Every structure is written in C-alpha cells, then in structure tokens.
CSV table of N, CA and C and ligand atoms in Angstrom, one decimal:
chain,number,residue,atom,x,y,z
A,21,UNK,N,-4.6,-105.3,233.9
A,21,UNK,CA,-4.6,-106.4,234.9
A,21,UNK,C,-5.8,-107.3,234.5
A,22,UNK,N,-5.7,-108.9,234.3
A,22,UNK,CA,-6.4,-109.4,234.1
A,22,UNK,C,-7.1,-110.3,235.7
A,23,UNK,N,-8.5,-109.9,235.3
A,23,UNK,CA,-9.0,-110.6,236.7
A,23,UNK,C,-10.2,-112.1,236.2
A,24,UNK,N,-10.2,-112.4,237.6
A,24,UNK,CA,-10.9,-114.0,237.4
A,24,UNK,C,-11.9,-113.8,238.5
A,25,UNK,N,-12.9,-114.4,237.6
A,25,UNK,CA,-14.5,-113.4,238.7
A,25,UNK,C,-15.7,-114.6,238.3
A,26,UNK,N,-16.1,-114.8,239.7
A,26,UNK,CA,-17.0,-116.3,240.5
A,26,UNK,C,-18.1,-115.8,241.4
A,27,UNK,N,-18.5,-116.3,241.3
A,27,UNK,CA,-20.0,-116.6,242.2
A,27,UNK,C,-21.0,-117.7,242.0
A,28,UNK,N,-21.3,-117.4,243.5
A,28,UNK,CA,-22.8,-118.9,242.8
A,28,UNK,C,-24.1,-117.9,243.2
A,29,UNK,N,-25.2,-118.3,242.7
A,29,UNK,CA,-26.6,-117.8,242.6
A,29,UNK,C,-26.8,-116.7,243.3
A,30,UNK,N,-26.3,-116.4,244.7
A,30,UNK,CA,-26.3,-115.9,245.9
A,30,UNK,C,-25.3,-114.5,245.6
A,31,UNK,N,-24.6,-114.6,244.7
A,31,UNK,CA,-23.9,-113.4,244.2
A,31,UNK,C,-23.4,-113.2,243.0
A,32,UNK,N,-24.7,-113.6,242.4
A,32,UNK,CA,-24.8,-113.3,240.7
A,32,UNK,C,-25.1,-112.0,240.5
A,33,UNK,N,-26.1,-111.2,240.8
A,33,UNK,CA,-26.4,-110.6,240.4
A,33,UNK,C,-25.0,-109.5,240.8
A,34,UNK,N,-24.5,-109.1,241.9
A,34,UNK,CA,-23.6,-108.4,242.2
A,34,UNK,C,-22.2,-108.7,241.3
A,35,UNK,N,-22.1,-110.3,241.2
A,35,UNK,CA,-20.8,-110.5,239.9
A,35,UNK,C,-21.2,-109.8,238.8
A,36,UNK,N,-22.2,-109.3,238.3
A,36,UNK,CA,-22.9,-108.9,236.8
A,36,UNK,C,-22.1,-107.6,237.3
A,37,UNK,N,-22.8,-107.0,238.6
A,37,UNK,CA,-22.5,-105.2,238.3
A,37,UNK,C,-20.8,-104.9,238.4
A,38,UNK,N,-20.6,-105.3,238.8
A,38,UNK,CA,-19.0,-105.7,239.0
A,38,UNK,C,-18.2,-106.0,237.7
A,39,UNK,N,-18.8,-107.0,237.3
A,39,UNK,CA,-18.0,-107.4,236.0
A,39,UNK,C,-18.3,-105.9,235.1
A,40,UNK,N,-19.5,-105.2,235.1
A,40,UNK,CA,-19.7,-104.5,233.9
A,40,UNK,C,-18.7,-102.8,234.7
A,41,UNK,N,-18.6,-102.8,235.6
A,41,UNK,CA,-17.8,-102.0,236.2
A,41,UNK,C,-16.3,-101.9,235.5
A,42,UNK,N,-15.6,-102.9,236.0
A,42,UNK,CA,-14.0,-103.7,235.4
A,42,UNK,C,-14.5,-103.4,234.5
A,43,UNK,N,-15.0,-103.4,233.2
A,43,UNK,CA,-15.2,-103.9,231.5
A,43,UNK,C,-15.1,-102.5,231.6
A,44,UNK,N,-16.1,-101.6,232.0
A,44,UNK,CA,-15.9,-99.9,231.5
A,44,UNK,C,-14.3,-99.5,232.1
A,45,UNK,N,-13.8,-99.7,232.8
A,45,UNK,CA,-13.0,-99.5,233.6
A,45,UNK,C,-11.3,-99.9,232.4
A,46,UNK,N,-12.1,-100.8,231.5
A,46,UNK,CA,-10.2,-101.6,230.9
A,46,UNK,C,-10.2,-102.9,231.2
A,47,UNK,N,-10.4,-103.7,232.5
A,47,UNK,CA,-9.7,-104.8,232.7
A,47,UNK,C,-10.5,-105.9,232.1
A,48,UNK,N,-9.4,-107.1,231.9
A,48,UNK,CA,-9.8,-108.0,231.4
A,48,UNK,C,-10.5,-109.1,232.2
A,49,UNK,N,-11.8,-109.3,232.4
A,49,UNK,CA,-12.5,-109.7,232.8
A,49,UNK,C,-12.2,-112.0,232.3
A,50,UNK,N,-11.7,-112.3,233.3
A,50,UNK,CA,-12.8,-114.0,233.1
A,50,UNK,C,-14.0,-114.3,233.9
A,51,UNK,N,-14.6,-114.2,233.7
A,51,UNK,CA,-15.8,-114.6,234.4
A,51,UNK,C,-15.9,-116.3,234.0
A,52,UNK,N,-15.9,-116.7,235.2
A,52,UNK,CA,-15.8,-118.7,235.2
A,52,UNK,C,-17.3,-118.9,235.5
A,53,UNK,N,-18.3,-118.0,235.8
A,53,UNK,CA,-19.7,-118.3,236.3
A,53,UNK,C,-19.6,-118.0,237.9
A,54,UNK,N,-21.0,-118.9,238.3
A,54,UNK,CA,-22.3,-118.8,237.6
A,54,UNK,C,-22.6,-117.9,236.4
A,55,UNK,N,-23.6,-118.5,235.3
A,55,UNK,CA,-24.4,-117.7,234.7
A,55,UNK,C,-25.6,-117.3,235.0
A,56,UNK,N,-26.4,-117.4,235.8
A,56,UNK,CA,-27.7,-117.5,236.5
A,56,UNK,C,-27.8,-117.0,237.4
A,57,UNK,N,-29.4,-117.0,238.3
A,57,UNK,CA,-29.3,-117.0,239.6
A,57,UNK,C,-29.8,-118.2,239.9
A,58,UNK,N,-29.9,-119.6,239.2
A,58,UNK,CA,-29.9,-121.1,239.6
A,58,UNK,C,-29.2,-121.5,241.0
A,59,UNK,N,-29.9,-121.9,241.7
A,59,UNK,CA,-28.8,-122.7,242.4
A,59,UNK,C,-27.8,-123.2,242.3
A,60,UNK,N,-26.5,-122.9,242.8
A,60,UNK,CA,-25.2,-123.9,242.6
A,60,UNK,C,-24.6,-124.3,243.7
A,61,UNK,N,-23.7,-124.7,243.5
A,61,UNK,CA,-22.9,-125.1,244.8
A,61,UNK,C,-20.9,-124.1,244.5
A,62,UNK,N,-21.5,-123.4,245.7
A,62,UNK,CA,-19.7,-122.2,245.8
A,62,UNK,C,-18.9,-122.5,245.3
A,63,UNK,N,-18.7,-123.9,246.3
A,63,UNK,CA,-16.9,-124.5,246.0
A,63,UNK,C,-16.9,-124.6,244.9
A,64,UNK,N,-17.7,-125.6,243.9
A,64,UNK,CA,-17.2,-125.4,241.8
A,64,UNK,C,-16.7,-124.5,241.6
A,65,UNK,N,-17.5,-123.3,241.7
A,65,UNK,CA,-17.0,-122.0,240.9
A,65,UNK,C,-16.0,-121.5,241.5
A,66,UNK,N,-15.4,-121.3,243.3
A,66,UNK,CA,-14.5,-121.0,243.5
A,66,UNK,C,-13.1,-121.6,242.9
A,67,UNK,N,-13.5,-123.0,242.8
A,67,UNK,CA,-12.3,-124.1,242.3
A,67,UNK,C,-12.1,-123.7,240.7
A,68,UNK,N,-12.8,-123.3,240.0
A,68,UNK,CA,-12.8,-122.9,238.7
A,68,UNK,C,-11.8,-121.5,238.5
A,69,UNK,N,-12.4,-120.4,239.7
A,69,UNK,CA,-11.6,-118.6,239.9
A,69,UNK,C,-10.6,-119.8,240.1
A,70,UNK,N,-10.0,-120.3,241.1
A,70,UNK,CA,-8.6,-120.2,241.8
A,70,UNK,C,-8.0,-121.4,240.8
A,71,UNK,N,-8.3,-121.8,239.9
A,71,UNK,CA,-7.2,-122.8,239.1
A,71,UNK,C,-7.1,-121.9,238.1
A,72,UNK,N,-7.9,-120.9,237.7
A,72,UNK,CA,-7.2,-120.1,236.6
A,72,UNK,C,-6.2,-119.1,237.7
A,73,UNK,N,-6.3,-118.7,238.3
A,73,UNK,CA,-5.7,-117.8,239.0
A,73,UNK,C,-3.9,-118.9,239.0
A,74,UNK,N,-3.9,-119.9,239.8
A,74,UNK,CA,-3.0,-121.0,239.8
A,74,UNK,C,-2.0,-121.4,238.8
A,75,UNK,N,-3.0,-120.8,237.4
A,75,UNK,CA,-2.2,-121.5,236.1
A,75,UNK,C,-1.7,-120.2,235.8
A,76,UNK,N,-1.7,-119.2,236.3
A,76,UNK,CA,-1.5,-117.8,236.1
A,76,UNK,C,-2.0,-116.9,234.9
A,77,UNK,N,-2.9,-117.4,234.7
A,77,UNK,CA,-4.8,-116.9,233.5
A,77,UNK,C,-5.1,-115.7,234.0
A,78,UNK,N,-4.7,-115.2,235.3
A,78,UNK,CA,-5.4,-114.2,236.1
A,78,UNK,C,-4.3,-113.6,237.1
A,79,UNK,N,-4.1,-112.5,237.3
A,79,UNK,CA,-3.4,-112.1,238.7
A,79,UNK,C,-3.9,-111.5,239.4
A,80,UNK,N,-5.3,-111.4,240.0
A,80,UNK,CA,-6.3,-111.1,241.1
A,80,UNK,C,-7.9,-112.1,240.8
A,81,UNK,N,-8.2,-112.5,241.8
A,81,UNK,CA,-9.8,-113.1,241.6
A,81,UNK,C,-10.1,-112.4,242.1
A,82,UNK,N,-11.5,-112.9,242.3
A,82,UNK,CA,-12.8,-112.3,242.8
A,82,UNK,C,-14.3,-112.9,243.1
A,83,UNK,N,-14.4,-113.6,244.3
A,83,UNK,CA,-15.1,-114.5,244.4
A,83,UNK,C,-16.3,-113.7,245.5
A,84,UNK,N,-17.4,-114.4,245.0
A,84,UNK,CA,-19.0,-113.8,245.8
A,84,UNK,C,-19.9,-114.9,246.0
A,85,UNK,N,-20.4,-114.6,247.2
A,85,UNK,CA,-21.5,-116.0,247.0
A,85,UNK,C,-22.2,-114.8,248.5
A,86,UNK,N,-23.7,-115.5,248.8
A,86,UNK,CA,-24.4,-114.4,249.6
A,86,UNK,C,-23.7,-113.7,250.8
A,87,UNK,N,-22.9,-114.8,251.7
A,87,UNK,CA,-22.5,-113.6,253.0
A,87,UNK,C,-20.8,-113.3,252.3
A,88,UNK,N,-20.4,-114.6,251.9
A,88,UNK,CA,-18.8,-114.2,251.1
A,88,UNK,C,-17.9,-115.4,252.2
A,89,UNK,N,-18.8,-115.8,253.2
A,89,UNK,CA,-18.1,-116.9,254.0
A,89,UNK,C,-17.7,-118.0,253.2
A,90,UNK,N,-18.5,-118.6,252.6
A,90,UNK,CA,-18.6,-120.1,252.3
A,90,UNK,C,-17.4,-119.9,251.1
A,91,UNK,N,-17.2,-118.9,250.1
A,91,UNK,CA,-15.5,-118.7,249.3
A,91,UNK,C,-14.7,-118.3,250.2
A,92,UNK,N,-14.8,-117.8,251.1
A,92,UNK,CA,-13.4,-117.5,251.7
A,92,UNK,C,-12.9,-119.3,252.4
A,93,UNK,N,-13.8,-119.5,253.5
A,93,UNK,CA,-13.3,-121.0,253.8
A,93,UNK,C,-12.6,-121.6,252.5
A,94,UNK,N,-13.5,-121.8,251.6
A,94,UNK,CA,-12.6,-123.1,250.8
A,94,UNK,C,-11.4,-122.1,250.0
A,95,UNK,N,-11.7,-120.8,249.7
A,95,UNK,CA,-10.3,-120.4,248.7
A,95,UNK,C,-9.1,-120.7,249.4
A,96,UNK,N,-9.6,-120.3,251.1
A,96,UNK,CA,-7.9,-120.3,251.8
A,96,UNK,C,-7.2,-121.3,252.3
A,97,UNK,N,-8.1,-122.4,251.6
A,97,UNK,CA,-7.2,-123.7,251.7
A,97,UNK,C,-6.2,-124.2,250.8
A,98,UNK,N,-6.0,-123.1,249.9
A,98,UNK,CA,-5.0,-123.4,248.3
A,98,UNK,C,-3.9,-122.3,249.4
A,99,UNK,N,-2.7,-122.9,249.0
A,99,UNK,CA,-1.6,-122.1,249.9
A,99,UNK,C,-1.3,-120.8,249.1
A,100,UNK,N,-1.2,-120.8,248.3
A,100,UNK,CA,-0.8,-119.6,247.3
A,100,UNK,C,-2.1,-119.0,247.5
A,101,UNK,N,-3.2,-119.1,247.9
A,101,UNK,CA,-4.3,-117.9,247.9
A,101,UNK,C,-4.7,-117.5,249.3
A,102,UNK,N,-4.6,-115.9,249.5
A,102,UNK,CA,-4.8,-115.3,250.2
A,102,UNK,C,-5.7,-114.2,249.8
A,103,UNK,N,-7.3,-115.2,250.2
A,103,UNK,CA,-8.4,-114.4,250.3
A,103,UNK,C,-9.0,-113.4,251.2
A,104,UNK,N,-9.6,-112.7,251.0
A,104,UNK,CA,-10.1,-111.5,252.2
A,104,UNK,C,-11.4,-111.0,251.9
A,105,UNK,N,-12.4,-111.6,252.9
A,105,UNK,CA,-13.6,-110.8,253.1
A,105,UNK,C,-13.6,-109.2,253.0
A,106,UNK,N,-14.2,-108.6,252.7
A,106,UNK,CA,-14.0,-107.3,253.1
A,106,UNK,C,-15.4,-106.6,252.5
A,107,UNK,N,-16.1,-106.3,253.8
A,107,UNK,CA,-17.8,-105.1,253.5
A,107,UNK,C,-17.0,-103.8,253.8
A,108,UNK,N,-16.4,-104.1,253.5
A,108,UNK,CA,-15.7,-101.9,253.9
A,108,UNK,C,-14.6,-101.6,252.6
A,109,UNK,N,-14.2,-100.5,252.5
A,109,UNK,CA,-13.1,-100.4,251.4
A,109,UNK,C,-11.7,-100.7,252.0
A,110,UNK,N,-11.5,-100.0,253.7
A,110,UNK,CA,-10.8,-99.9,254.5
A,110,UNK,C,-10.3,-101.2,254.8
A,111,UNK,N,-10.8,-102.3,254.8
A,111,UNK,CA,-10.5,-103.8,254.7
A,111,UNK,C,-10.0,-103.9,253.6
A,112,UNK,N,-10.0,-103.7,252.4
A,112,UNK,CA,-10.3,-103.8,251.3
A,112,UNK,C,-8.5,-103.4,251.0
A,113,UNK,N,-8.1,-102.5,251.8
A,113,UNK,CA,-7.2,-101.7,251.4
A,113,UNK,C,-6.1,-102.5,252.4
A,114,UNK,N,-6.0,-102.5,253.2
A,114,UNK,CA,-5.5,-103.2,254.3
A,114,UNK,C,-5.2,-105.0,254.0
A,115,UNK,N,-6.0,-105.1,253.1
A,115,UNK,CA,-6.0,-106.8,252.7
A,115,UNK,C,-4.8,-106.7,251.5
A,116,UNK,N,-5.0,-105.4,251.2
A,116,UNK,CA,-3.2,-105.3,249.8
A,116,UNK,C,-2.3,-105.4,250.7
A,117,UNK,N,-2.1,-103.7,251.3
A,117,UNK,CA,-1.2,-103.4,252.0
A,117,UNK,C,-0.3,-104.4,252.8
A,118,UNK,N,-1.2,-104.8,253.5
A,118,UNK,CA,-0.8,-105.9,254.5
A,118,UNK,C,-0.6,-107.0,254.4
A,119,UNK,N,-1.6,-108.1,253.6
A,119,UNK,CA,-1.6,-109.3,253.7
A,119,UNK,C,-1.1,-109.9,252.5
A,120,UNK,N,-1.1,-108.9,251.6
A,120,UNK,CA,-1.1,-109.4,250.0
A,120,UNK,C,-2.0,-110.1,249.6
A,121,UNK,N,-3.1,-109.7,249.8
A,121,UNK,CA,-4.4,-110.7,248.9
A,121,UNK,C,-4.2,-110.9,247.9
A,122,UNK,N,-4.7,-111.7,247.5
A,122,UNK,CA,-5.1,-111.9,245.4
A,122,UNK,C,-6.2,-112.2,245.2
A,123,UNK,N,-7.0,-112.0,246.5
A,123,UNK,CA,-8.4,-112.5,246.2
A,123,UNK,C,-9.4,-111.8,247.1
A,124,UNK,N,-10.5,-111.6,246.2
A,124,UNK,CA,-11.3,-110.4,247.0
A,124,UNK,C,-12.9,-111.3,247.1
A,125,UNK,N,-13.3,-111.5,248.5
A,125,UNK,CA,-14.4,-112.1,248.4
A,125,UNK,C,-15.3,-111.2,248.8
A,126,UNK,N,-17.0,-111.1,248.2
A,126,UNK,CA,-17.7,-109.8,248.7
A,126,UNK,C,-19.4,-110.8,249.3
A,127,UNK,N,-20.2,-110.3,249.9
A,127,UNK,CA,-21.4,-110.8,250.3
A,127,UNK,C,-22.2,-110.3,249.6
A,128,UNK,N,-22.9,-111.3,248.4
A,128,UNK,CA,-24.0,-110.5,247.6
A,128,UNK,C,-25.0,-110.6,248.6
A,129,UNK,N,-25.2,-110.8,249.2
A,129,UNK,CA,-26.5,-110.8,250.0
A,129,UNK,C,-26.3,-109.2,251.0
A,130,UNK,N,-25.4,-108.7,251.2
A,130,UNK,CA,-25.0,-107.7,252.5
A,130,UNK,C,-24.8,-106.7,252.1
A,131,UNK,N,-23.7,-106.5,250.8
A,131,UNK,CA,-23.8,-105.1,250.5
A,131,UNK,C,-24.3,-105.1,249.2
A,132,UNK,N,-24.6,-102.9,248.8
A,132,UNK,CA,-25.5,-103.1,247.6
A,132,UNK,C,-24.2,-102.6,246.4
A,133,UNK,N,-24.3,-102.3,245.5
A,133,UNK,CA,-23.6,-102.4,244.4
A,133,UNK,C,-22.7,-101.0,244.1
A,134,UNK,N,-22.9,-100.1,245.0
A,134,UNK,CA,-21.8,-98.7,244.9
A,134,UNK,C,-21.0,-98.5,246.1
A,135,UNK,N,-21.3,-99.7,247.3
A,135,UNK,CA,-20.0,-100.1,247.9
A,135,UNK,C,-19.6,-101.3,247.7
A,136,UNK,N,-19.7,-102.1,246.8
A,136,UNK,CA,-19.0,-103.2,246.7
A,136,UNK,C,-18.2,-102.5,245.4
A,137,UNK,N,-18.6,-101.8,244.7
A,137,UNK,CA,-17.6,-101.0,244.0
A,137,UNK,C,-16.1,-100.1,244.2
A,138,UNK,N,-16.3,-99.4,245.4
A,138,UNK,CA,-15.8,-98.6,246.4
A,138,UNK,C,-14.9,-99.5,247.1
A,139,UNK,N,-15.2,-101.2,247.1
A,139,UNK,CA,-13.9,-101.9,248.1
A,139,UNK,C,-13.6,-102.8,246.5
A,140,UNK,N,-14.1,-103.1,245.6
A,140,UNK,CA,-13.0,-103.3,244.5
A,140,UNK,C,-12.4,-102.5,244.0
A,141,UNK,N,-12.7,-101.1,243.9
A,141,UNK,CA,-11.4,-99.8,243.8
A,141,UNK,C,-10.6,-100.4,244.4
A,142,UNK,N,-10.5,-100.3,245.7
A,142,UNK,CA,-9.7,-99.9,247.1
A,142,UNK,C,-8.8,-101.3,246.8
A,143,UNK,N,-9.3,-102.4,246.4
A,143,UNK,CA,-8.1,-103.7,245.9
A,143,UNK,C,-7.6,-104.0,245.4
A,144,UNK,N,-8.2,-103.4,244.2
A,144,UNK,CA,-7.0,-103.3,242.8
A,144,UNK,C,-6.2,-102.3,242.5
A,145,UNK,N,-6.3,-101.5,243.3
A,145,UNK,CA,-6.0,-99.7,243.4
A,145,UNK,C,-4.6,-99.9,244.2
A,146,UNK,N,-5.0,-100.7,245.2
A,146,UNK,CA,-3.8,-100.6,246.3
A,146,UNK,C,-2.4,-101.7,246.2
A,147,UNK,N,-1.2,-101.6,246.6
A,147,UNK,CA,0.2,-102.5,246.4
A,147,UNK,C,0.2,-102.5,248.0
A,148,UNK,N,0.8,-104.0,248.0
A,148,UNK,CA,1.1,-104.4,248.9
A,148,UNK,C,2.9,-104.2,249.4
A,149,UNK,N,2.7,-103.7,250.8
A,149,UNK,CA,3.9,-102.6,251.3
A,149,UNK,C,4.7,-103.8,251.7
A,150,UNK,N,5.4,-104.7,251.4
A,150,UNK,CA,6.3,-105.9,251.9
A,150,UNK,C,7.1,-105.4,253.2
A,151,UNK,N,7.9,-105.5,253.3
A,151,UNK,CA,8.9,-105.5,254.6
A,151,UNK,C,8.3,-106.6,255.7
A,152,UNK,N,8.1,-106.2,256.7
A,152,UNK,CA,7.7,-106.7,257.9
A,152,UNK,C,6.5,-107.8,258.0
A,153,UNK,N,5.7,-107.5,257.1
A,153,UNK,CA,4.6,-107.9,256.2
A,153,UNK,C,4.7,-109.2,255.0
A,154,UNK,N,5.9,-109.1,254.6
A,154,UNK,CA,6.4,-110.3,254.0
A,154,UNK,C,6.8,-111.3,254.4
A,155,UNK,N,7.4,-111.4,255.8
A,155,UNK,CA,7.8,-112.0,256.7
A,155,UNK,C,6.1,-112.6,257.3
A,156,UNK,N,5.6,-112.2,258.0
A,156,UNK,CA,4.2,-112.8,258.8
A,156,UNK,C,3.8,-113.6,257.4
A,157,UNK,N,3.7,-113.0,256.2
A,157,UNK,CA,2.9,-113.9,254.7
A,157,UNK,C,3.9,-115.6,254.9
A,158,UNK,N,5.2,-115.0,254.7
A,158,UNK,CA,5.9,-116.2,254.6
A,158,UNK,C,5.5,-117.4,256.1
A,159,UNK,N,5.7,-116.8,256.9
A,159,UNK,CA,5.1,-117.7,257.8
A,159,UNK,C,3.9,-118.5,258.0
A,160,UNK,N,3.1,-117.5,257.4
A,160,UNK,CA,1.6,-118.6,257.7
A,160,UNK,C,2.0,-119.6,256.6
A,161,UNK,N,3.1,-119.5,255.2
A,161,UNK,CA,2.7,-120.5,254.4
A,161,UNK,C,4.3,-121.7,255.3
A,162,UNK,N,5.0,-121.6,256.1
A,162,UNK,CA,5.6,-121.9,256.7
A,162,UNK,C,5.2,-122.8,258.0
A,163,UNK,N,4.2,-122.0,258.9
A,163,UNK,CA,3.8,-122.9,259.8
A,163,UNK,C,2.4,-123.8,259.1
A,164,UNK,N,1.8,-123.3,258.5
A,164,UNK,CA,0.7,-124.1,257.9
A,164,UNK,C,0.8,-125.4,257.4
A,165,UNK,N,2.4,-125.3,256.7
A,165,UNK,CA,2.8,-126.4,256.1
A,165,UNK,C,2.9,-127.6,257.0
A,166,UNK,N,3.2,-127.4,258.6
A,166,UNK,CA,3.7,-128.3,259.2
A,166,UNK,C,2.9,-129.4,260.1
A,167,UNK,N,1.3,-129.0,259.6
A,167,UNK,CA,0.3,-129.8,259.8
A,167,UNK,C,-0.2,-130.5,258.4
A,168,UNK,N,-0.2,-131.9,258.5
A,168,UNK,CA,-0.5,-132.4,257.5
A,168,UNK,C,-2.4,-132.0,257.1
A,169,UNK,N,-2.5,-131.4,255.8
A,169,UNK,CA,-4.6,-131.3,255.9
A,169,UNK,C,-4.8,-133.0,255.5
B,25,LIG,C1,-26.3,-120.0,249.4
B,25,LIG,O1,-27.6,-120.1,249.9
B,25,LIG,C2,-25.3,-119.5,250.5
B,25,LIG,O2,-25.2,-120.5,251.5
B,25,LIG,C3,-24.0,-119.2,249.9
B,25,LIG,O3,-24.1,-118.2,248.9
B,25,LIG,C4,-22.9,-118.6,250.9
B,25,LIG,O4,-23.4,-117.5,251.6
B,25,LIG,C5,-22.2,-119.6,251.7
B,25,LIG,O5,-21.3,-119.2,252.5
C-alpha cells in the first residue's frame, strides 16, 4: 500500500518516526514534506498529501501538524477525503470500520511516538465494514453537495 505523509513544523518530528516505521514495515512511503522543523503554513502541505492522494499517487494519507486540528479542518473540505483525528487506536479503528477514512490526522504536539504508532497500525490494519455504513458515507457526500461552499 502506497501512503502520502505531511506535516508542517509542528509534526515533523513525529512524520520522521512514522515514516521510518512504514519504510521498516514495506510500505511505500511519499513524504510531500515539511522537511524541517521551520515554520510553515498546514494547509500547503496538506494540499500537496491530498492532490497526490486525488490523482491516485497514494491510497491512504497521513497528515500531522501540532494538535491535528488545523489538517483535519482543511482536508475535509475535498469531498472525496474523509479525514479522522484520532489520539487513541480505538478511533483509529472505528475511523476504517465505519467511516472509511483515507486519511489519518495525528497531534505532534499530544501524543508521543509508540502511540501514534499503535493508531497507525490500527488504520492501515483495519477494512472498512460497508453496509449500513456506506449509506451514512454516501449521504454526507449527498447532503453536503447541496450547499453551495
Ligand atoms: C502551528 O503552530 C500550529 O498552529 C499547527 O501545527 C496546528 O496545530 C494547527 O491546527
């Protein structure tokens, strides 16, 4: 499975242990940046994860910035992406199952690096159970639609 992996300064250092996790692990890693812990600005790099993800370069991202708020607001304004905070594995797991994420946002600032391990298992590990569940997905991209942004 190839993944697409972002952060700005604020969860650099956690995209590093992460990326080097995936890499022992097999997967094929894009890392779109940050390269640093420079200051940047979220949205770039998330816009960067979710257009590869879009052109289909990727079939899971993975976006971090310090609490994990400021990627989740702007990823889940792309209709096709269904991002999910998650400091627990249990969310983590529940964000497959249920929602069908493709995108996993984490808080470099909140958790430390062998549970943010433990809820990327838990995301890439787990399939999303359709039925009843496919129906609610279809609708939010259904009623969503019918407000102009
Ligand atoms: C950067 O200081 C911080 O605001 C950013 O990483 C993120 O937490 C925004 O939601």
């Amino acid at each position: 499975m190839k993944i697409v992996i972002a952060s700005d300064h604020a969860g650099f250092f956690l995209k590093e242990k992460i990326k080097d996790y995936l890499q022992n692990e097999g997967y094929e890693i894009l890392d779109v940046g940050t390269y640093s812990s420079v200051s940047v600005d979220y949205p770039e790099f998330a816009f960067k994860a979710i257009e590869k993800l879009l052109q289909g370069e990727a079939e899971r991202g993975i976006l971090l910035c310090g609490t994990g708020i400021g990627m989740s607001i702007f990823a889940n304004r792309f209709p096709k992406i269904r991002a999910a905070l998650c400091h627990e594995p249990f969310s983590a797991t529940m964000a497959r199952k249920h929602n069908d994420a493709n995108v996993l946002v984490l808080g470099g600032r909140l958790i430390g690096d062998g549970l943010a391990v433990e809820i990327v298992k838990a995301f890439l590990s787990t399939e999303f159970e359709g039925g009843r569940h496919a129906r609610r997905i279809a609708l939010i991209d259904e009623l969503s639609s019918k407000i102009e942004r």
